[in-house]
XYZ file of C-alpha atoms in Angstrom:
194
model
C -20.444 29.654 -18.496
C -21.383 30.196 -22.135
C -18.652 27.853 -23.365
C -19.802 25.185 -20.900
C -23.383 25.628 -22.064
C -22.303 25.161 -25.685
C -20.225 22.131 -24.806
C -23.049 20.366 -22.972
C -25.511 21.223 -25.732
C -23.164 19.807 -28.375
C -22.323 16.780 -26.222
C -26.027 15.957 -25.832
C -26.449 16.050 -29.604
C -23.384 13.846 -30.108
C -24.591 11.334 -27.514
C -28.034 11.215 -29.090
C -26.471 10.647 -32.530
C -24.209 7.876 -31.196
C -27.091 6.172 -29.427
C -29.214 6.255 -32.624
C -26.348 4.481 -34.383
C -26.153 1.837 -31.652
C -23.010 3.259 -30.059
C -22.919 3.547 -26.280
C -20.524 5.970 -24.628
C -18.420 5.012 -21.610
C -17.318 7.646 -19.122
C -14.821 7.409 -16.295
C -15.235 8.618 -12.730
C -12.219 8.537 -10.438
C -12.880 7.410 -6.900
C -10.751 10.231 -5.503
C -10.739 13.948 -6.212
C -7.821 16.365 -6.226
C -6.949 18.087 -2.947
C -7.276 21.507 -4.572
C -10.565 20.794 -6.359
C -13.755 22.756 -5.837
C -15.303 19.515 -4.531
C -12.956 19.410 -1.559
C -13.264 23.109 -0.746
C -17.038 23.347 -1.035
C -17.615 20.015 0.743
C -14.674 19.930 3.149
C -16.807 18.237 5.829
C -16.864 15.130 3.605
C -13.071 14.770 3.561
C -10.447 13.953 6.168
C -9.251 17.551 6.639
C -8.113 19.379 9.744
C -9.525 22.803 10.699
C -7.023 24.509 8.353
C -8.103 22.383 5.361
C -4.972 20.225 5.379
C -5.496 16.511 4.742
C -5.119 14.237 7.752
C -4.740 11.069 5.681
C -4.387 10.564 1.957
C -4.901 7.846 -0.645
C -2.304 5.590 -2.181
C -1.349 1.949 -2.402
C 1.005 -0.251 -0.408
C 4.490 -1.340 -1.430
C 4.605 -4.027 -4.102
C 6.914 -5.228 -6.852
C 6.359 -1.996 -8.790
C 7.423 0.257 -5.931
C 9.273 -0.691 -2.745
C 7.786 2.323 -0.958
C 4.260 2.104 -2.397
C 2.418 4.907 -4.134
C 1.548 8.107 -2.310
C -1.208 9.690 -4.415
C -2.011 12.529 -2.025
C -5.778 12.647 -2.598
C -7.746 13.402 0.566
C -9.757 10.490 1.913
C -13.495 10.563 2.438
C -15.267 10.733 5.748
C -17.533 7.849 4.829
C -19.396 8.110 8.141
C -20.416 11.699 7.327
C -21.310 10.753 3.764
C -23.487 7.921 5.024
C -25.335 10.273 7.403
C -26.028 12.524 4.410
C -27.333 9.608 2.357
C -24.208 9.564 0.171
C -25.775 12.563 -1.612
C -22.471 13.956 -2.903
C -21.483 10.657 -4.526
C -24.962 10.059 -5.917
C -24.926 13.539 -7.488
C -21.569 12.742 -9.131
C -22.850 9.485 -10.589
C -26.145 11.075 -11.663
C -24.167 13.730 -13.568
C -22.033 11.063 -15.249
C -25.151 9.080 -16.178
C -26.498 12.087 -18.050
C -23.293 12.373 -20.066
C -22.572 8.691 -20.686
C -24.419 5.422 -21.124
C -22.047 3.539 -18.816
C -19.663 4.846 -16.185
C -16.447 3.073 -15.236
C -15.520 3.564 -11.578
C -11.782 4.047 -11.384
C -10.272 2.248 -8.371
C -13.547 0.473 -7.590
C -11.710 -1.568 -4.956
C -11.764 1.519 -2.714
C -15.461 0.966 -2.036
C -14.642 -2.386 -0.416
C -11.403 -1.280 1.232
C -8.921 1.540 0.712
C -5.332 2.217 1.690
C -4.968 5.168 4.082
C -1.644 6.951 4.624
C -0.779 9.675 7.112
C -0.693 12.938 5.152
C 2.766 13.800 6.541
C 4.307 10.454 5.630
C 7.130 10.659 3.071
C 6.113 7.331 1.487
C 3.181 4.908 1.450
C 5.076 2.235 3.398
C 3.237 2.719 6.689
C -0.335 3.057 5.484
C -3.116 0.719 6.479
C -6.165 -0.838 4.914
C -9.538 0.576 5.982
C -12.999 -0.787 5.277
C -14.921 1.082 2.571
C -18.655 1.840 2.560
C -19.425 -1.259 0.477
C -23.034 -2.363 0.231
C -24.345 0.580 2.273
C -23.234 2.890 -0.512
C -24.350 0.774 -3.467
C -27.731 -0.102 -1.898
C -28.401 3.622 -1.464
C -27.117 4.438 -4.943
C -29.241 1.842 -6.737
C -32.334 2.748 -4.686
C -32.048 6.294 -6.011
C -30.618 5.535 -9.469
C -31.843 2.022 -10.317
C -30.994 2.269 -14.019
C -27.422 3.450 -13.538
C -24.991 1.365 -15.576
C -21.602 1.021 -13.887
C -18.396 -0.829 -14.705
C -15.990 -1.821 -11.927
C -12.308 -1.328 -12.669
C -10.254 -4.358 -11.616
C -6.903 -2.748 -10.972
C -4.818 -3.025 -7.854
C -5.004 -5.596 -5.113
C -8.320 -7.303 -5.820
C -9.321 -9.265 -2.746
C -12.330 -11.490 -2.171
C -14.350 -8.650 -0.592
C -13.877 -6.564 -3.763
C -15.027 -9.452 -5.953
C -18.035 -10.097 -3.714
C -19.063 -6.436 -3.812
C -18.715 -6.267 -7.603
C -20.518 -9.581 -8.121
C -23.316 -8.766 -5.664
C -24.390 -5.879 -7.916
C -23.566 -7.791 -11.117
C -21.206 -5.083 -12.272
C -19.114 -5.897 -15.302
C -15.389 -5.699 -14.665
C -12.838 -3.690 -16.569
C -9.328 -5.043 -16.500
C -6.848 -2.330 -17.360
C -4.033 -4.805 -17.373
C -3.198 -8.251 -16.199
C 0.138 -9.060 -14.675
C 1.221 -12.568 -13.883
C 4.222 -13.616 -11.803
C 6.176 -14.355 -15.001
C 5.323 -10.927 -16.463
C 6.930 -8.796 -13.750
C 9.783 -7.724 -15.965
C 7.500 -7.172 -18.976
C 5.222 -4.193 -19.680
C 1.606 -4.729 -18.711
C -0.517 -6.379 -21.357
C -3.561 -4.259 -22.149
C -7.062 -5.721 -22.300
C -10.320 -4.023 -23.077
């Protein structure tokens, strides 16, 4: 605890110094948490777990030209219906904490708020997953009602469909492109953009 206290005290001083110099700090919040994290154990009701705390479905992405079998990330999925009933409190607390540490927070895999790819936890690959609707505007309306000054950046990585663009644009969130890949670039490494 003492080391954490020192870290946060020093971080606050660094952030204040940066801000005085006109430098804004950007943090990163992943949409998913690790299956063995304290978040999942303390808040298991918010995740798709069975009674023995094993995930029922997990996150990933469908097959594409990078992987014939897709990507099986293994992160437990959220029970968005339960989160909504609780006013998205867990998510709002996460973003509030990030807003204290950083001036802007980039949401990793933002597209998951519009729609996410769900895979059976026992599946050997991501080939047979399916797209599910995310919490979308219900979540962001609640978030910005409680934290109106929160500055977010939407990561534009993955399959960005019209619903993702509409959600991002509705809240006027700047986009962060980690890489752009065109049809002709498939054989080339991704080109980085900031």
